[in-house]
């Protein structure tokens, strides 16, 4: 046996590393990034601010100011605090680690964000996926049956969901929160909240088992890696114990504090992206050979329906035209022949639409 086989867990050996397509020279519409940078005067001011950051020091471990900025500007209810993560990916790992009792399970509707299942596996938790309905709505009865059968420690609901883009029904979410009750937590993952304008954050006090998770990534700050989650103090106290100390570096801390002082800039960008989402969706709906699904996020899910063309071929034809989208057609049976495309600037969206029209041509 080789060193690697002696050393590494069989389930990790069997994995292939997460493949990220090289986007050099492409219109990059594969990762739900906000296409807009900060306006130039703010960038210059941020540069000055960052030049004063003490890189020789560890961050202040309490992150008091950053947390106050997040709670004050991003709608965390009075009396509630947040736990910070290096992206919400790290928060998901922290929850898995904290809840990984022997036999504990993680449940989510599928298809959904893949890290819920990956992170469960890494921490030794069993993942249970419950299929969405063909229109991507929650199958409430199947979810309730799975909750009764598996008593999951952690249930994830991405709101809106990735990669389908839709918001699940609020009443079904409330039924799930009640059904899980005291045996587990329900994490409502609001990564795309700025584009949905719908949130469970104001409802934290109603549900002691509710955790609301968010990220600044889609808001325009994917590069700084910062996520946050709010819940009852009793839950946050436990999650805080497994947070790696100093997980938010000083440059992220200073940048986030600065941008939160100017949060209206991000709000304006989100408004522009929501408008463009409407335009792109309408143009896609008018294209023969394509079906587009309703989205409350900064991306659109579409299905290639033109005979003789599938999502892999359409993806390749878009790439030949230097437009990179995500082919999710093989991720789950419900996503057969589907592509996911980020909503971007009017110029980039038009480039995508024209490239897609060319890709659909016989
Ligand atoms: N949650 C959902 C639903 C996502 O789609 C993503 C990113 N694609 C994340 C969380 C992770 O975001 P980040 O780690 O950038 O905060």
Tab-separated table of C-alpha atoms and ligand atoms in Angstrom:
chain	number	residue	atom	x	y	z
A	1	UNK	CA	0.000	0.000	0.000
A	2	UNK	CA	1.219	3.461	-0.802
A	3	UNK	CA	1.559	6.240	1.738
A	4	UNK	CA	-1.530	7.926	0.307
A	5	UNK	CA	-3.678	4.802	0.628
A	6	UNK	CA	-2.400	4.172	4.153
A	7	UNK	CA	-3.131	7.710	5.163
A	8	UNK	CA	-6.255	9.051	3.499
A	9	UNK	CA	-9.867	8.108	4.286
A	10	UNK	CA	-11.393	5.919	1.534
A	11	UNK	CA	-14.271	8.365	0.958
A	12	UNK	CA	-11.794	11.211	0.437
A	13	UNK	CA	-9.636	9.029	-1.862
A	14	UNK	CA	-12.731	8.356	-3.965
A	15	UNK	CA	-13.506	12.066	-4.423
A	16	UNK	CA	-12.329	14.154	-7.323
A	17	UNK	CA	-11.262	17.696	-6.425
A	18	UNK	CA	-13.819	20.443	-7.074
A	19	UNK	CA	-13.146	21.522	-10.641
A	20	UNK	CA	-13.250	25.234	-11.370
A	21	UNK	CA	-13.110	26.068	-15.073
A	22	UNK	CA	-10.394	28.521	-16.130
A	23	UNK	CA	-12.188	31.760	-17.014
A	24	UNK	CA	-9.242	33.650	-18.573
A	25	UNK	CA	-10.455	35.850	-21.455
A	26	UNK	CA	-14.105	34.910	-20.891
A	27	UNK	CA	-17.232	36.764	-19.897
A	28	UNK	CA	-17.487	35.108	-16.502
A	29	UNK	CA	-21.075	34.134	-15.737
A	30	UNK	CA	-20.494	30.865	-13.873
A	31	UNK	CA	-20.127	31.830	-10.213
A	32	UNK	CA	-22.825	34.357	-9.281
A	33	UNK	CA	-20.342	37.158	-8.756
A	34	UNK	CA	-21.456	40.778	-8.766
A	35	UNK	CA	-19.836	42.316	-11.896
A	36	UNK	CA	-19.497	45.770	-10.343
A	37	UNK	CA	-16.490	47.033	-8.405
A	38	UNK	CA	-16.724	49.839	-5.867
A	39	UNK	CA	-16.761	53.329	-7.437
A	40	UNK	CA	-13.251	54.748	-7.963
A	41	UNK	CA	-13.317	57.366	-5.126
A	42	UNK	CA	-14.324	54.682	-2.634
A	43	UNK	CA	-11.619	52.352	-3.912
A	44	UNK	CA	-9.014	55.076	-3.381
A	45	UNK	CA	-10.301	55.719	0.135
A	46	UNK	CA	-10.328	51.993	0.893
A	47	UNK	CA	-6.721	51.802	-0.322
A	48	UNK	CA	-5.732	54.443	2.206
A	49	UNK	CA	-7.678	52.666	4.941
A	50	UNK	CA	-6.030	49.331	4.157
A	51	UNK	CA	-2.556	50.886	4.110
A	52	UNK	CA	-3.040	51.690	7.787
A	53	UNK	CA	-4.037	48.202	8.832
A	54	UNK	CA	-1.541	46.595	11.229
A	55	UNK	CA	-0.567	43.528	9.213
A	56	UNK	CA	1.903	42.545	11.933
A	57	UNK	CA	-0.916	42.009	14.442
A	58	UNK	CA	-3.523	39.297	14.748
A	59	UNK	CA	-7.101	40.522	14.288
A	60	UNK	CA	-8.943	41.575	17.451
A	61	UNK	CA	-10.479	38.229	18.377
A	62	UNK	CA	-13.925	39.580	19.269
A	63	UNK	CA	-14.536	41.381	15.923
A	64	UNK	CA	-16.797	43.730	17.883
A	65	UNK	CA	-16.893	46.575	15.340
A	66	UNK	CA	-17.347	44.353	12.313
A	67	UNK	CA	-20.168	42.475	14.016
A	68	UNK	CA	-21.815	45.752	15.040
A	69	UNK	CA	-21.613	46.926	11.403
A	70	UNK	CA	-23.166	43.694	10.129
A	71	UNK	CA	-25.925	43.661	12.767
A	72	UNK	CA	-26.673	47.372	12.261
A	73	UNK	CA	-26.640	47.441	8.463
A	74	UNK	CA	-27.756	44.012	7.337
A	75	UNK	CA	-31.001	43.530	9.215
A	76	UNK	CA	-30.015	41.342	12.186
A	77	UNK	CA	-32.789	41.842	14.785
A	78	UNK	CA	-32.078	43.743	18.002
A	79	UNK	CA	-30.674	41.494	20.689
A	80	UNK	CA	-29.221	39.013	18.170
A	81	UNK	CA	-25.529	38.549	17.459
A	82	UNK	CA	-23.647	36.846	14.591
A	83	UNK	CA	-20.884	34.267	14.222
A	84	UNK	CA	-18.446	35.081	11.417
A	85	UNK	CA	-16.966	32.686	8.890
A	86	UNK	CA	-14.347	32.761	6.156
A	87	UNK	CA	-17.174	32.687	3.623
A	88	UNK	CA	-20.394	30.891	4.490
A	89	UNK	CA	-18.591	27.728	3.363
A	90	UNK	CA	-16.673	27.866	6.633
A	91	UNK	CA	-19.860	28.414	8.624
A	92	UNK	CA	-21.311	25.266	7.053
A	93	UNK	CA	-18.191	23.339	8.134
A	94	UNK	CA	-18.398	24.767	11.641
A	95	UNK	CA	-22.025	23.659	11.999
A	96	UNK	CA	-21.133	20.172	10.737
A	97	UNK	CA	-18.266	19.867	13.214
A	98	UNK	CA	-20.363	21.104	16.138
A	99	UNK	CA	-23.285	18.757	15.368
A	100	UNK	CA	-21.328	15.619	14.351
A	101	UNK	CA	-22.571	13.307	17.097
A	102	UNK	CA	-22.327	9.633	16.144
A	103	UNK	CA	-25.254	8.815	13.847
A	104	UNK	CA	-26.277	12.464	13.332
A	105	UNK	CA	-27.801	13.343	9.965
A	106	UNK	CA	-28.015	16.368	7.684
A	107	UNK	CA	-31.069	16.833	5.493
A	108	UNK	CA	-31.723	19.112	2.526
A	109	UNK	CA	-33.956	19.241	-0.511
A	110	UNK	CA	-32.039	18.409	-3.702
A	111	UNK	CA	-30.780	19.688	-6.040
A	112	UNK	CA	-29.204	22.345	-3.827
A	113	UNK	CA	-25.850	23.863	-2.890
A	114	UNK	CA	-23.394	20.948	-2.937
A	115	UNK	CA	-21.390	22.004	0.114
A	116	UNK	CA	-24.177	20.916	2.493
A	117	UNK	CA	-23.613	17.282	1.506
A	118	UNK	CA	-19.827	17.619	1.117
A	119	UNK	CA	-19.373	19.232	4.499
A	120	UNK	CA	-21.610	16.619	6.146
A	121	UNK	CA	-19.498	13.869	4.622
A	122	UNK	CA	-16.216	15.489	5.703
A	123	UNK	CA	-17.440	15.694	9.298
A	124	UNK	CA	-18.770	12.120	9.308
A	125	UNK	CA	-22.473	13.009	9.182
A	126	UNK	CA	-24.913	11.177	6.949
A	127	UNK	CA	-26.547	13.333	4.276
A	128	UNK	CA	-30.180	12.739	3.307
A	129	UNK	CA	-31.430	14.473	0.143
A	130	UNK	CA	-35.152	14.867	-0.565
A	131	UNK	CA	-36.075	15.587	-4.185
A	132	UNK	CA	-37.725	18.882	-5.010
A	133	UNK	CA	-40.805	18.778	-7.206
A	134	UNK	CA	-40.229	19.109	-10.971
A	135	UNK	CA	-41.076	22.837	-10.726
A	136	UNK	CA	-38.332	23.046	-8.017
A	137	UNK	CA	-40.768	23.832	-5.215
A	138	UNK	CA	-40.356	22.083	-1.855
A	139	UNK	CA	-42.093	18.740	-1.577
A	140	UNK	CA	-43.468	19.599	1.848
A	141	UNK	CA	-44.943	16.169	2.575
A	142	UNK	CA	-41.756	14.349	1.519
A	143	UNK	CA	-39.687	16.738	3.656
A	144	UNK	CA	-41.920	16.170	6.696
A	145	UNK	CA	-41.800	12.397	6.172
A	146	UNK	CA	-37.986	12.484	5.915
A	147	UNK	CA	-37.770	14.602	9.072
A	148	UNK	CA	-39.952	12.095	10.943
A	149	UNK	CA	-37.924	9.144	9.633
A	150	UNK	CA	-34.399	10.562	10.066
A	151	UNK	CA	-34.713	13.185	12.860
A	152	UNK	CA	-31.964	15.311	11.216
A	153	UNK	CA	-29.661	17.351	13.426
A	154	UNK	CA	-29.268	19.933	10.658
A	155	UNK	CA	-31.715	20.784	7.853
A	156	UNK	CA	-30.585	23.218	5.144
A	157	UNK	CA	-32.938	25.339	3.072
A	158	UNK	CA	-31.245	27.655	0.586
A	159	UNK	CA	-33.590	30.632	0.224
A	160	UNK	CA	-33.416	31.311	-2.751
A	161	UNK	CA	-32.101	27.909	-3.746
A	162	UNK	CA	-28.923	27.341	-5.778
A	163	UNK	CA	-28.944	26.259	-8.621
A	164	UNK	CA	-32.703	26.546	-9.165
A	165	UNK	CA	-33.006	30.242	-8.193
A	166	UNK	CA	-36.478	30.032	-6.645
A	167	UNK	CA	-37.668	30.928	-3.158
A	168	UNK	CA	-39.328	28.090	-1.273
A	169	UNK	CA	-42.796	28.614	0.130
A	170	UNK	CA	-42.662	30.383	3.516
A	171	UNK	CA	-45.492	28.281	4.993
A	172	UNK	CA	-43.673	25.046	4.049
A	173	UNK	CA	-40.492	26.349	5.709
A	174	UNK	CA	-42.431	27.144	8.875
A	175	UNK	CA	-43.912	23.603	8.853
A	176	UNK	CA	-40.366	22.221	8.576
A	177	UNK	CA	-39.132	24.394	11.455
A	178	UNK	CA	-41.997	23.108	13.618
A	179	UNK	CA	-41.554	19.470	12.564
A	180	UNK	CA	-37.825	19.534	13.382
A	181	UNK	CA	-38.648	21.074	16.743
A	182	UNK	CA	-36.152	20.518	19.527
A	183	UNK	CA	-34.291	17.707	17.799
A	184	UNK	CA	-32.377	19.871	15.351
A	185	UNK	CA	-31.704	23.191	13.685
A	186	UNK	CA	-32.989	24.510	10.383
A	187	UNK	CA	-30.484	26.664	8.538
A	188	UNK	CA	-32.104	29.094	6.153
A	189	UNK	CA	-29.199	29.982	3.850
A	190	UNK	CA	-29.843	33.452	2.453
A	191	UNK	CA	-26.724	33.798	0.292
A	192	UNK	CA	-28.807	35.523	-2.415
A	193	UNK	CA	-30.911	37.653	-0.071
A	194	UNK	CA	-30.013	41.040	-1.680
A	195	UNK	CA	-31.743	39.846	-4.851
A	196	UNK	CA	-34.697	38.187	-3.137
A	197	UNK	CA	-35.730	40.884	-0.678
A	198	UNK	CA	-37.373	38.203	1.390
A	199	UNK	CA	-35.841	36.940	4.613
A	200	UNK	CA	-36.335	34.820	7.703
A	201	UNK	CA	-33.952	37.056	9.669
A	202	UNK	CA	-36.837	39.091	11.202
A	203	UNK	CA	-38.443	35.814	12.363
A	204	UNK	CA	-35.549	34.557	14.526
A	205	UNK	CA	-37.448	35.200	17.767
A	206	UNK	CA	-40.319	32.946	16.619
A	207	UNK	CA	-38.162	29.827	16.182
A	208	UNK	CA	-35.473	28.817	18.717
A	209	UNK	CA	-34.161	26.226	16.203
A	210	UNK	CA	-33.759	28.697	13.291
A	211	UNK	CA	-30.313	29.740	12.044
A	212	UNK	CA	-30.127	32.373	9.305
A	213	UNK	CA	-26.908	32.224	7.299
A	214	UNK	CA	-25.693	34.867	4.864
A	215	UNK	CA	-22.620	35.913	2.912
A	216	UNK	CA	-21.296	39.152	1.451
A	217	UNK	CA	-20.068	37.208	-1.614
A	218	UNK	CA	-23.013	37.810	-3.954
A	219	UNK	CA	-23.376	41.350	-2.677
A	220	UNK	CA	-20.138	42.329	-4.392
A	221	UNK	CA	-17.435	41.122	-2.017
A	222	UNK	CA	-16.784	37.504	-3.019
A	223	UNK	CA	-13.032	38.111	-2.875
A	224	UNK	CA	-12.856	39.003	0.793
A	225	UNK	CA	-14.521	35.738	1.975
A	226	UNK	CA	-16.928	36.731	4.718
A	227	UNK	CA	-20.075	34.979	5.884
A	228	UNK	CA	-22.212	35.408	8.982
A	229	UNK	CA	-24.985	33.552	10.731
A	230	UNK	CA	-27.445	34.584	13.375
A	231	UNK	CA	-29.501	32.491	15.780
A	232	UNK	CA	-30.336	32.372	19.481
A	233	UNK	CA	-27.459	33.263	21.795
A	234	UNK	CA	-27.492	29.696	23.148
A	235	UNK	CA	-26.801	28.237	19.677
A	236	UNK	CA	-24.254	30.873	18.663
A	237	UNK	CA	-22.317	30.260	21.880
A	238	UNK	CA	-21.779	26.633	20.837
A	239	UNK	CA	-20.872	27.394	17.204
A	240	UNK	CA	-18.421	30.033	18.410
A	241	UNK	CA	-16.477	27.265	20.211
A	242	UNK	CA	-15.581	25.540	16.933
A	243	UNK	CA	-14.774	28.742	15.027
A	244	UNK	CA	-11.039	28.831	14.262
A	245	UNK	CA	-9.605	31.800	16.167
A	246	UNK	CA	-8.761	34.773	13.916
A	247	UNK	CA	-10.640	33.196	10.980
A	248	UNK	CA	-11.446	36.640	9.578
A	249	UNK	CA	-8.184	38.270	8.536
A	250	UNK	CA	-7.455	41.965	9.146
A	251	UNK	CA	-7.802	42.954	5.464
A	252	UNK	CA	-11.240	41.345	5.232
A	253	UNK	CA	-12.202	42.921	8.535
A	254	UNK	CA	-11.123	46.435	7.503
A	255	UNK	CA	-12.644	46.121	4.013
A	256	UNK	CA	-15.990	44.900	5.307
A	257	UNK	CA	-16.141	47.630	7.960
A	258	UNK	CA	-15.408	50.229	5.284
A	259	UNK	CA	-17.905	48.917	2.738
A	260	UNK	CA	-20.643	48.646	5.372
A	261	UNK	CA	-20.181	52.373	6.017
A	262	UNK	CA	-21.104	52.820	2.332
A	263	UNK	CA	-23.645	50.015	2.013
A	264	UNK	CA	-25.921	52.138	-0.202
A	265	UNK	CA	-23.459	51.496	-3.053
A	266	UNK	CA	-24.105	47.752	-2.843
A	267	UNK	CA	-27.853	48.349	-2.587
A	268	UNK	CA	-27.772	50.354	-5.836
A	269	UNK	CA	-25.825	47.575	-7.571
A	270	UNK	CA	-28.360	44.988	-6.377
A	271	UNK	CA	-31.221	47.097	-7.791
A	272	UNK	CA	-29.467	47.228	-11.195
A	273	UNK	CA	-28.915	43.465	-11.153
A	274	UNK	CA	-32.547	42.772	-10.252
A	275	UNK	CA	-33.663	44.924	-13.198
A	276	UNK	CA	-31.323	43.113	-15.541
A	277	UNK	CA	-32.584	39.768	-14.231
A	278	UNK	CA	-36.058	40.777	-15.414
A	279	UNK	CA	-34.803	41.813	-18.844
A	280	UNK	CA	-32.658	38.698	-19.421
A	281	UNK	CA	-35.442	36.393	-18.195
A	282	UNK	CA	-37.937	38.030	-20.573
A	283	UNK	CA	-35.542	37.720	-23.526
A	284	UNK	CA	-34.821	34.080	-22.699
A	285	UNK	CA	-38.530	33.334	-22.383
A	286	UNK	CA	-39.023	34.649	-25.916
A	287	UNK	CA	-36.291	32.379	-27.370
A	288	UNK	CA	-37.433	29.163	-29.014
A	289	UNK	CA	-35.465	26.155	-27.753
A	290	UNK	CA	-35.029	27.496	-24.214
A	291	UNK	CA	-37.109	27.294	-21.054
A	292	UNK	CA	-36.285	29.775	-18.293
A	293	UNK	CA	-37.284	29.322	-14.656
A	294	UNK	CA	-38.383	32.040	-12.214
A	295	UNK	CA	-35.490	33.421	-10.149
A	296	UNK	CA	-35.212	35.488	-6.977
A	297	UNK	CA	-31.401	35.336	-7.124
A	298	UNK	CA	-28.654	36.965	-9.231
A	299	UNK	CA	-28.645	34.055	-11.665
A	300	UNK	CA	-31.068	32.311	-13.976
A	301	UNK	CA	-31.603	28.619	-14.535
A	302	UNK	CA	-32.558	27.662	-18.070
A	303	UNK	CA	-33.195	24.433	-19.909
A	304	UNK	CA	-32.120	23.722	-23.450
A	305	UNK	CA	-35.141	22.204	-25.168
A	306	UNK	CA	-34.052	22.481	-28.805
A	307	UNK	CA	-33.973	18.989	-30.329
A	308	UNK	CA	-30.442	17.895	-31.158
A	309	UNK	CA	-28.827	20.199	-28.617
A	310	UNK	CA	-28.068	19.401	-24.980
A	311	UNK	CA	-26.697	21.524	-22.140
A	312	UNK	CA	-23.144	20.166	-22.553
A	313	UNK	CA	-23.101	21.111	-26.248
A	314	UNK	CA	-24.682	24.513	-25.557
A	315	UNK	CA	-22.103	25.134	-22.812
A	316	UNK	CA	-19.280	24.253	-25.215
A	317	UNK	CA	-20.704	26.503	-27.954
A	318	UNK	CA	-20.950	29.388	-25.492
A	319	UNK	CA	-17.370	28.766	-24.390
A	320	UNK	CA	-16.194	28.884	-28.029
A	321	UNK	CA	-17.653	32.399	-28.007
A	322	UNK	CA	-15.801	33.179	-24.749
A	323	UNK	CA	-18.902	33.085	-22.555
A	324	UNK	CA	-18.553	30.903	-19.456
A	325	UNK	CA	-21.734	29.642	-17.766
A	326	UNK	CA	-22.262	26.582	-15.586
A	327	UNK	CA	-23.597	23.346	-17.030
A	328	UNK	CA	-25.641	21.793	-14.210
A	329	UNK	CA	-27.349	19.273	-16.495
A	330	UNK	CA	-25.662	16.263	-14.894
A	331	UNK	CA	-26.013	17.404	-11.281
A	332	UNK	CA	-29.480	15.915	-10.721
A	333	UNK	CA	-32.194	14.310	-12.866
A	334	UNK	CA	-34.460	17.334	-12.305
A	335	UNK	CA	-31.806	19.560	-13.911
A	336	UNK	CA	-31.623	17.607	-17.164
A	337	UNK	CA	-30.163	19.876	-19.888
A	338	UNK	CA	-30.031	22.889	-17.580
A	339	UNK	CA	-27.519	25.749	-17.566
A	340	UNK	CA	-27.056	28.296	-14.796
A	341	UNK	CA	-26.028	31.797	-15.777
A	342	UNK	CA	-25.112	34.758	-13.566
A	343	UNK	CA	-26.947	38.031	-14.190
A	344	UNK	CA	-24.300	40.640	-14.955
A	345	UNK	CA	-23.968	44.117	-16.498
A	346	UNK	CA	-26.306	45.015	-19.400
A	347	UNK	CA	-23.341	44.668	-21.810
A	348	UNK	CA	-22.287	41.216	-20.572
A	349	UNK	CA	-25.886	40.004	-20.471
A	350	UNK	CA	-26.375	41.059	-24.089
A	351	UNK	CA	-23.149	39.282	-25.061
A	352	UNK	CA	-24.501	36.148	-23.391
A	353	UNK	CA	-27.912	36.415	-25.060
A	354	UNK	CA	-26.333	36.849	-28.500
A	355	UNK	CA	-23.928	33.968	-27.891
A	356	UNK	CA	-26.826	31.763	-26.786
A	357	UNK	CA	-28.828	32.665	-29.908
A	358	UNK	CA	-25.816	31.632	-31.999
A	359	UNK	CA	-25.427	28.414	-29.968
A	360	UNK	CA	-29.087	27.560	-30.600
A	361	UNK	CA	-28.809	28.052	-34.356
A	362	UNK	CA	-29.100	24.821	-36.336
B	1	LIG	N1	-24.780	29.207	0.131
B	1	LIG	C1	-25.245	29.124	-1.123
B	1	LIG	C2	-26.686	28.789	-1.335
B	1	LIG	C3	-24.380	29.331	-2.203
B	1	LIG	O1	-24.861	29.223	-3.447
B	1	LIG	C4	-23.022	29.654	-1.961
B	1	LIG	C5	-22.024	29.925	-3.053
B	1	LIG	N2	-22.230	29.475	-4.278
B	1	LIG	C6	-22.589	29.717	-0.642
B	1	LIG	C7	-23.489	29.497	0.376
B	1	LIG	C8	-21.149	29.973	-0.297
B	1	LIG	O2	-20.844	31.298	-0.312
B	1	LIG	P1	-19.489	31.884	0.277
B	1	LIG	O3	-18.659	30.751	0.810
B	1	LIG	O4	-18.867	32.601	-0.868
B	1	LIG	O5	-19.897	32.795	1.378
